[in-house]
Short mmCIF file of C-alpha atoms in Angstrom, two decimals:
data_model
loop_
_atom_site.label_atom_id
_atom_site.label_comp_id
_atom_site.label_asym_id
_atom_site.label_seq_id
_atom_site.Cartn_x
_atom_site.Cartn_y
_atom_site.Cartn_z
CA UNK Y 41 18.08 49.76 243.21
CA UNK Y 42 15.75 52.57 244.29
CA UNK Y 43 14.18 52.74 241.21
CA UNK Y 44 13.82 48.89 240.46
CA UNK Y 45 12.21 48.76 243.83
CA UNK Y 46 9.71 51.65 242.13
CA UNK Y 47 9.59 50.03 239.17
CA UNK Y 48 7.92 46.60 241.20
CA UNK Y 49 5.74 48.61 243.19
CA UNK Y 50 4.24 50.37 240.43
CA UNK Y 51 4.36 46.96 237.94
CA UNK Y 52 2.99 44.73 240.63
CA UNK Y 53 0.94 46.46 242.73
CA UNK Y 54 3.28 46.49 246.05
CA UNK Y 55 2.36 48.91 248.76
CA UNK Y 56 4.79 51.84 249.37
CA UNK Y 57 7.45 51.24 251.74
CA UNK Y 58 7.23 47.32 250.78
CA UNK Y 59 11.30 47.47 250.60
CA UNK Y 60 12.00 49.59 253.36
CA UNK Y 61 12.91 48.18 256.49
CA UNK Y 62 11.06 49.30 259.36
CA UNK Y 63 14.27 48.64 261.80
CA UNK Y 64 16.92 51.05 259.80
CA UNK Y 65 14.62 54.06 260.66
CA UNK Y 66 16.50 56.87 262.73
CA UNK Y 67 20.01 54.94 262.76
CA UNK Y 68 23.41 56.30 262.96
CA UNK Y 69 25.02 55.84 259.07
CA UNK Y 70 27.97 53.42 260.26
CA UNK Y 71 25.69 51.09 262.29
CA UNK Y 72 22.64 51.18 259.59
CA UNK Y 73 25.85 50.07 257.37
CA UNK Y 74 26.81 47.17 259.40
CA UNK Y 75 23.01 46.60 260.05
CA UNK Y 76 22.49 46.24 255.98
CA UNK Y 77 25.87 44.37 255.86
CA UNK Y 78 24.73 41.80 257.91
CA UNK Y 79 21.66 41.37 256.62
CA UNK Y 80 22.24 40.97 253.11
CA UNK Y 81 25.83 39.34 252.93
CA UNK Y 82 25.16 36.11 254.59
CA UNK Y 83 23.03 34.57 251.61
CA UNK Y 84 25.31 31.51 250.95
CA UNK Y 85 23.94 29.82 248.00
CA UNK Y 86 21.10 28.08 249.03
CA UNK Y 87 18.47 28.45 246.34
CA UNK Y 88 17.79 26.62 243.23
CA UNK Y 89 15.32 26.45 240.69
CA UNK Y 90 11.82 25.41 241.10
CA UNK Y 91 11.94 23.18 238.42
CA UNK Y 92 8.58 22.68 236.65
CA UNK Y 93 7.89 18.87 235.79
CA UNK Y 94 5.80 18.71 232.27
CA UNK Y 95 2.98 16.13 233.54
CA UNK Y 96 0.52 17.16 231.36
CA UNK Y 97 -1.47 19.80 229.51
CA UNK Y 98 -3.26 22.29 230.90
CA UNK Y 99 -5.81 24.90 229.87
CA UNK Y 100 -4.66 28.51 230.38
CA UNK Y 101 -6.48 31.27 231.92
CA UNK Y 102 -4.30 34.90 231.24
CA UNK Y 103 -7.01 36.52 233.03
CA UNK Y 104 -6.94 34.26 236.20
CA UNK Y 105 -3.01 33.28 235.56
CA UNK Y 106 -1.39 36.94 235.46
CA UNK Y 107 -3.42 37.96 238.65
CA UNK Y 108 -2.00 34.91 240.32
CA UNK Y 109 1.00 35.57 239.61
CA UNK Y 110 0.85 39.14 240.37
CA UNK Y 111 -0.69 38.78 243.81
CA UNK Y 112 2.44 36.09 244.43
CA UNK Y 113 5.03 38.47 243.63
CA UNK Y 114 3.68 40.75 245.79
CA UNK Y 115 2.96 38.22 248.68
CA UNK Y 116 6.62 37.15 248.24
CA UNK Y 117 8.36 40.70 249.19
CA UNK Y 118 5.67 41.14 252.13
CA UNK Y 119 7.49 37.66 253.06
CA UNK Y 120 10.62 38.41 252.81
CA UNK Y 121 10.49 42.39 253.87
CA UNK Y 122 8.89 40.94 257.28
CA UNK Y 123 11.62 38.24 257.81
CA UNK Y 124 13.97 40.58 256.82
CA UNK Y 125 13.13 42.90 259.47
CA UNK Y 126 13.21 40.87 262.30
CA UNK Y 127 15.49 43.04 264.78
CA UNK Y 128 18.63 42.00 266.08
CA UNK Y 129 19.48 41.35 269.90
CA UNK Y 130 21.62 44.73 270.86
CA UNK Y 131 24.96 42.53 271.86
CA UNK Y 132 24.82 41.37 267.99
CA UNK Y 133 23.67 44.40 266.39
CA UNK Y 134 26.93 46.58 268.33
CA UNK Y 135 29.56 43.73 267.63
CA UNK Y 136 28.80 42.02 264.30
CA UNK Y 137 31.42 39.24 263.59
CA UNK Y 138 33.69 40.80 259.74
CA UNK Y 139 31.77 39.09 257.24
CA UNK Y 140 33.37 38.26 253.74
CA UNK Y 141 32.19 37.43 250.45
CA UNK Y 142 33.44 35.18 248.27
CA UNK Y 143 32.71 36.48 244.46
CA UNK Y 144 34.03 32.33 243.19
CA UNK Y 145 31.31 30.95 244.78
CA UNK Y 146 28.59 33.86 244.05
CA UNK Y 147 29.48 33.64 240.20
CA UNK Y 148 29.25 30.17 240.30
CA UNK Y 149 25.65 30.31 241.83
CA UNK Y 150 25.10 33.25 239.42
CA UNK Y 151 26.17 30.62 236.41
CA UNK Y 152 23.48 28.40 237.92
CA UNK Y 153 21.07 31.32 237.64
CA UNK Y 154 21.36 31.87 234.23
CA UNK Y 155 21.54 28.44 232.98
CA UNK Y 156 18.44 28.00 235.00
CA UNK Y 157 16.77 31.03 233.37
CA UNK Y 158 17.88 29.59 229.88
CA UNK Y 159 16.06 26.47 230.54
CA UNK Y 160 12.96 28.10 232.38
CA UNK Y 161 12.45 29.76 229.27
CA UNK Y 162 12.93 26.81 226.84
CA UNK Y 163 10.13 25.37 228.81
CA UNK Y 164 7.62 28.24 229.05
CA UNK Y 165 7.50 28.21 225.18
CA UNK Y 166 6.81 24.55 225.47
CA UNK Y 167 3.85 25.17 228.19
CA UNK Y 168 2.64 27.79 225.64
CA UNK Y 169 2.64 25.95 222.77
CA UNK Y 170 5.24 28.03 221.23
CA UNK Y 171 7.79 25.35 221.15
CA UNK Y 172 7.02 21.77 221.34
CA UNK Y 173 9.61 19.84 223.13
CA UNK Y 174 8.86 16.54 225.92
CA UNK Y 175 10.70 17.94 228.72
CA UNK Y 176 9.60 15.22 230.64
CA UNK Y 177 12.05 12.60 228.74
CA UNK Y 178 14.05 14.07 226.14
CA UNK Y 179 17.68 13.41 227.80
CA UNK Y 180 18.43 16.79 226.54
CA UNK Y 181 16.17 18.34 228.98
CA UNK Y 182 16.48 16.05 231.49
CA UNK Y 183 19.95 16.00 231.81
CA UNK Y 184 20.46 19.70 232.11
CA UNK Y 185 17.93 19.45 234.75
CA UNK Y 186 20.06 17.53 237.00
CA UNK Y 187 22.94 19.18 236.22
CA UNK Y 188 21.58 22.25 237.26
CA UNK Y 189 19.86 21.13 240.51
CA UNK Y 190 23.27 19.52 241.38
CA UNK Y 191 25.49 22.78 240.66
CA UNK Y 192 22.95 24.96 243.12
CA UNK Y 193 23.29 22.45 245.79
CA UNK Y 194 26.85 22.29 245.30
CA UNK Y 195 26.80 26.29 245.80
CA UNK Y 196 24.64 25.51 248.85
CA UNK Y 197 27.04 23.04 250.35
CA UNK Y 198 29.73 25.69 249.80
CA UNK Y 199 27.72 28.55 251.24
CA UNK Y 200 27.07 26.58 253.97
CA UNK Y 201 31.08 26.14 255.02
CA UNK Y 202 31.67 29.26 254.29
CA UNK Y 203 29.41 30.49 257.13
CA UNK Y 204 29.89 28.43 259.58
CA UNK Y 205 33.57 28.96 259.09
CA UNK Y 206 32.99 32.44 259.33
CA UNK Y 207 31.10 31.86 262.45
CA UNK Y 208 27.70 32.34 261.74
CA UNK Y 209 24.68 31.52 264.83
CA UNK Y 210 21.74 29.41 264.71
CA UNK Y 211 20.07 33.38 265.09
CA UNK Y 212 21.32 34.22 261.91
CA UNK Y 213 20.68 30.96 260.09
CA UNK Y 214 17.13 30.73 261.50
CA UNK Y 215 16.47 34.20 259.92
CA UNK Y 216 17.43 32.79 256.34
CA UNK Y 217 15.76 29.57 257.15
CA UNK Y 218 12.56 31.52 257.99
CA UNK Y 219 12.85 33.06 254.47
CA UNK Y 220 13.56 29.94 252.63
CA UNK Y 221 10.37 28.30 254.56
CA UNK Y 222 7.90 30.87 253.74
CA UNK Y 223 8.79 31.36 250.15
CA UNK Y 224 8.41 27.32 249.75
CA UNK Y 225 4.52 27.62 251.83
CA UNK Y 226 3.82 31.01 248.57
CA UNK Y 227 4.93 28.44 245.98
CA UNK Y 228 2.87 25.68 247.56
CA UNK Y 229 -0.33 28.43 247.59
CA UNK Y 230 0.24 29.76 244.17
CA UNK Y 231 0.58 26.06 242.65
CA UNK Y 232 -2.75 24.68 244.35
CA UNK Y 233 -4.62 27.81 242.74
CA UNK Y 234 -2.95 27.09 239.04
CA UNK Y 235 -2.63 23.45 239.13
CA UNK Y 236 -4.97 21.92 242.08
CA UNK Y 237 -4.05 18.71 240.97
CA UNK Y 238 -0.43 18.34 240.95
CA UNK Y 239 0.00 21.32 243.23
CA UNK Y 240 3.32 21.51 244.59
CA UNK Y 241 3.73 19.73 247.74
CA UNK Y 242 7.54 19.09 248.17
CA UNK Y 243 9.59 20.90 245.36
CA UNK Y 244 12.90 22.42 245.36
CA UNK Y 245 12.48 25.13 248.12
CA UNK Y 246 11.10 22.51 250.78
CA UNK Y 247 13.62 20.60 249.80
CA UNK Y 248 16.04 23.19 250.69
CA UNK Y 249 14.47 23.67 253.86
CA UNK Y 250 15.13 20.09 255.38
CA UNK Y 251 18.57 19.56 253.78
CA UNK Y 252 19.78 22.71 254.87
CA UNK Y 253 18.81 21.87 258.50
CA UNK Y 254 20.11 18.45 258.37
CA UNK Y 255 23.44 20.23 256.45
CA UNK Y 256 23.94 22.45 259.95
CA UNK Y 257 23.73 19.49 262.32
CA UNK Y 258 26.11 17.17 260.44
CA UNK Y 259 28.34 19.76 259.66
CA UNK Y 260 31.07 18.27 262.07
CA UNK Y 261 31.08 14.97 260.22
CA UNK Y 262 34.24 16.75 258.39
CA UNK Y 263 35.35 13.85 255.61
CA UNK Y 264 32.94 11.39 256.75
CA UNK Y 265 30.39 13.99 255.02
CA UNK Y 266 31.86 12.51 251.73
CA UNK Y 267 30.82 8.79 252.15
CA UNK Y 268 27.84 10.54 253.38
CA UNK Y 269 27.15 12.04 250.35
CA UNK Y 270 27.63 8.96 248.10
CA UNK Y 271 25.36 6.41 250.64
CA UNK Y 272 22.78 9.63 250.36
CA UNK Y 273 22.91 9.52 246.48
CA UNK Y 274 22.81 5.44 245.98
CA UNK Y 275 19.76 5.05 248.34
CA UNK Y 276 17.06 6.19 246.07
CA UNK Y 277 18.42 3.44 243.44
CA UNK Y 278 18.42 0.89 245.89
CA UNK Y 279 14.74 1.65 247.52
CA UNK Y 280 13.35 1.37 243.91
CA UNK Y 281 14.88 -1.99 243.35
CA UNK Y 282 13.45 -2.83 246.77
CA UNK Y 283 10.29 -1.59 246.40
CA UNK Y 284 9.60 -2.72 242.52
CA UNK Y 285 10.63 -6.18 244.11
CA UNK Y 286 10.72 -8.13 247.26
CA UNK Y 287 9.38 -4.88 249.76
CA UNK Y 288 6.58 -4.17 246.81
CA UNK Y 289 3.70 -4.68 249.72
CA UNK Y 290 5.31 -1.28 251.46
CA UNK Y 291 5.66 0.27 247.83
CA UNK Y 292 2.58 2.36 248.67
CA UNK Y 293 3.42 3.87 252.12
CA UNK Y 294 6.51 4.51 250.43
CA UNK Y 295 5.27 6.48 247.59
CA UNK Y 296 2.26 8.17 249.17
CA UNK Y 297 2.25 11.82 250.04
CA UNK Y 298 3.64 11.38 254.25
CA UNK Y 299 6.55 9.31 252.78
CA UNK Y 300 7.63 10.37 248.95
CA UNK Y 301 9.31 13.54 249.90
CA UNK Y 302 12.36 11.45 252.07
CA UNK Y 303 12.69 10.04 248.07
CA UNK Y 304 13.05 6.33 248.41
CA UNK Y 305 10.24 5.33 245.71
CA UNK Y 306 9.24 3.02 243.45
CA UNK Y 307 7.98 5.45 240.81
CA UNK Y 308 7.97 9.91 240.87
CA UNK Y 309 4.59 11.33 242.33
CA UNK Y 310 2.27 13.50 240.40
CA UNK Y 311 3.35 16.79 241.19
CA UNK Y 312 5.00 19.73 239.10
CA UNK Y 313 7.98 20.10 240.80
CA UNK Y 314 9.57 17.35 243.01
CA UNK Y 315 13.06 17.31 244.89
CA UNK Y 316 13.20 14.86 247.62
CA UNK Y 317 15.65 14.94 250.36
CA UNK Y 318 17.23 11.93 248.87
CA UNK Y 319 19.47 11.78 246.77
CA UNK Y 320 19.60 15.59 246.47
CA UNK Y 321 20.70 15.62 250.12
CA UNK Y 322 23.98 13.67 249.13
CA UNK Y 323 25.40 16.46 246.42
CA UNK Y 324 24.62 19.44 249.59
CA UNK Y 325 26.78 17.62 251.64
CA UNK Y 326 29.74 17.18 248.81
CA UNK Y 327 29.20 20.94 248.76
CA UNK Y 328 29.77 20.99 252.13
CA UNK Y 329 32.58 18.57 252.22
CA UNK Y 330 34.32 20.34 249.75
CA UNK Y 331 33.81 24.20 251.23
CA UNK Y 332 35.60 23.12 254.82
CA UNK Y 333 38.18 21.93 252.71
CA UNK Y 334 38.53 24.88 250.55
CA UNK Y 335 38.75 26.81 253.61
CA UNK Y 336 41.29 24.56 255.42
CA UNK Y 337 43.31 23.86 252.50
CA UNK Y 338 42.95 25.90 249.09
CA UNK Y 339 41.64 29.34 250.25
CA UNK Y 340 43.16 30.75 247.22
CA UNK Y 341 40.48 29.35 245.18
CA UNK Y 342 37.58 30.71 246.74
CA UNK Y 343 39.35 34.61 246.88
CA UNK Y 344 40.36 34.57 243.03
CA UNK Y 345 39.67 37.83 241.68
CA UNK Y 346 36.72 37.48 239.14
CA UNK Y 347 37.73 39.42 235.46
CA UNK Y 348 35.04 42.24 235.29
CA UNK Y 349 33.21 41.15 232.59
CA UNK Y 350 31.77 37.94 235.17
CA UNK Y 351 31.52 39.84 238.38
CA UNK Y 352 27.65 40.58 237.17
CA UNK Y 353 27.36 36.75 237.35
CA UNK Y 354 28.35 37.48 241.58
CA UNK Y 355 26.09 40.12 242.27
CA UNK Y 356 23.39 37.94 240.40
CA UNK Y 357 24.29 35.07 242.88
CA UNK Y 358 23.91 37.11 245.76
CA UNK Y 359 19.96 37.60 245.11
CA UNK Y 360 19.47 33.86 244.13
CA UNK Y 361 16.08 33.93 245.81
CA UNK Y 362 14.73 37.08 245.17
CA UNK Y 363 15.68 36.68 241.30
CA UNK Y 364 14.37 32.57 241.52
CA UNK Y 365 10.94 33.95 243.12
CA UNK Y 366 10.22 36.55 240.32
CA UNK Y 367 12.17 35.36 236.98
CA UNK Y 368 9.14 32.87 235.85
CA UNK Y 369 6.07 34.86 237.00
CA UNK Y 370 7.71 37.89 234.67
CA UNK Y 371 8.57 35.34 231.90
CA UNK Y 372 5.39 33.76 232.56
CA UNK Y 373 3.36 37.62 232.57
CA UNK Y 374 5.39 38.44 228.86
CA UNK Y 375 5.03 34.91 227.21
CA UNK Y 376 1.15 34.79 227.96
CA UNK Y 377 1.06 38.67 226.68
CA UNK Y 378 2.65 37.05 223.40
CA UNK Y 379 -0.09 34.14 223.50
CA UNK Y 380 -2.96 36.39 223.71
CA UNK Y 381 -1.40 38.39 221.10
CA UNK Y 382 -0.96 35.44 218.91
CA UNK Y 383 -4.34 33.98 219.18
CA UNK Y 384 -3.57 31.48 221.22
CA UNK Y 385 -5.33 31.81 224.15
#
């Protein structure tokens, strides 16, 4: 790990000590230990993809494009290192609750990751003219995009039971949140320099950020979370009948910027990546539903003992958003290095 860390620091610029946290400085070994434990083992599957919508073509500047991207990766640690630092009160830091991990759900998230990677990649050789394919409404494309949206949200609803199961506080949660919020506010910045006009505005990380919040308060809804889920996932379809029909005059109001990201439209906003509360919010909360009864009833499931050859798919899962905030700016950095070398720049 030491060395990857050098390895980013030196490949993007990063200013020494980016990684190191400021609050594990001067502190006994088996309380740093617990310290790092809790820090890093309560990521619960929250992240997915930012999923790039294909709305049209757009000139390419390597020059301008690989410093953006270079000054977001580094603006992204400085993010997270600073979150990630925030101290703990003393009471929690001396008597941390036993935290465990469940390596089912990780390497299911970490399945996510590279199917998500796979498809990132299919479409960065579109963007570059290295591939032509219409990921906009080929059903190949478009289907795997749903399915993977819906298997990280899944993960998320899981990740979610799992914690508050295991007890986890709204100090602990906010800390995550914090770090979900600000990487969603870098992807918002980076997409208003590259594509001003179909920045990204509400995508899959702001998305994230209100379902996970509305995922914590409803949490007690226990089976009712499952009707839940399937009125949150039929809503969408019914607003657009609605709306295309006899509520057309508040079609507008509906699909303008203040109102598009709930998701009950008449027609999908200009905008490169777009996941809307609705009906996303409805497959979180089968995740959910599912995870307190996993816990409740079929525990055994979630403990299974992965075969080594897919425990790399756990520890991948366990750095969902530090691998989704840096897999496409590096594919992105060697693709347009290919470009250039190809001429087509």
């Amino acid at each position: 790990m030491k060395a990857l860390q050098q390895m980013l620091q030196g490949l993007f610029s990063c200013p020494p000590g980016a990684f190191q946290r400021r609050g594990d400085r001067g502190l006994g070994g088996e309380r740093k230990w617990a310290i790092h434990r809790h820090r890093f083992q309560q990521a619960r599957g929250i992240y997915v993809p930012l999923w790039p919508s294909p709305v049209g073509s757009h000139s390419h500047r390597p020059c301008r494009l690989l410093r953006t991207v270079l000054a977001g990766i580094s603006m992204t640690f400085s993010v997270l290192s600073k979150a990630a630092a925030v101290p703990l009160p003393q009471s929690e830091a001396l008597a941390l609750p036993a935290v465990q991990r469940y390596d089912a759900v990780d390497a299911l998230r970490g399945v996510a990751m590279v199917w998500m990677t796979v498809f990132h990649f299919c479409f960065d050789l579109s963007h570059f003219g290295l591939w032509s394919q219409n990921f906009r409404v080929d059903p190949f494309w478009t289907t795997q995009r749903t399915f993977i949206v819906s298997l990280f949200l899944f993960c998320a609803g899981l990740g979610q039971a799992i914690a508050l199961h295991q007890g986890q506080g709204w100090h602990r949660f906010g800390r995550r949140w914090v770090q979900i919020a600000g990487c969603a506010l870098l992807v918002s910045a980076g997409s208003f320099v590259m594509f001003p006009a179909s920045f990204i505005y509400f995508g899959v990380l702001h998305g994230m950020a209100v379902m996970l919040l509305i995922a914590r308060c409803t949490a007690g809804w226990g089976r009712w979370l499952w009707l839940a889920g399937l009125v949150a996932v039929a809503l969408p379809w019914a607003a657009q009948q609605l709306l295309a029909g006899v509520w057309a005059d508040a079609a507008p109001w509906f699909n303008g910027r203040a109102l598009n990201w709930l998701g009950l439209v008449s027609r999908k906003p200009f905008t490169e990546d777009y996941v809307p509360v609705l009906p996303w919010l409805g497959v979180l909360w089968w995740g959910l539903a599912a995870g307190q009864w996993a816990m409740r009833a079929r525990r055994g499931w979630l403990q299974w003992q992965l075969p080594v050859v897919v425990r790399p798919l756990a520890t991948l899962g366990r750095w969902s958003l530090s691998y989704y905030m840096l897999h496409q700016p590096v594919m992105i950095g060697l693709l347009m290095a290919v470009a250039w070398l190809m001429g087509r720049t």
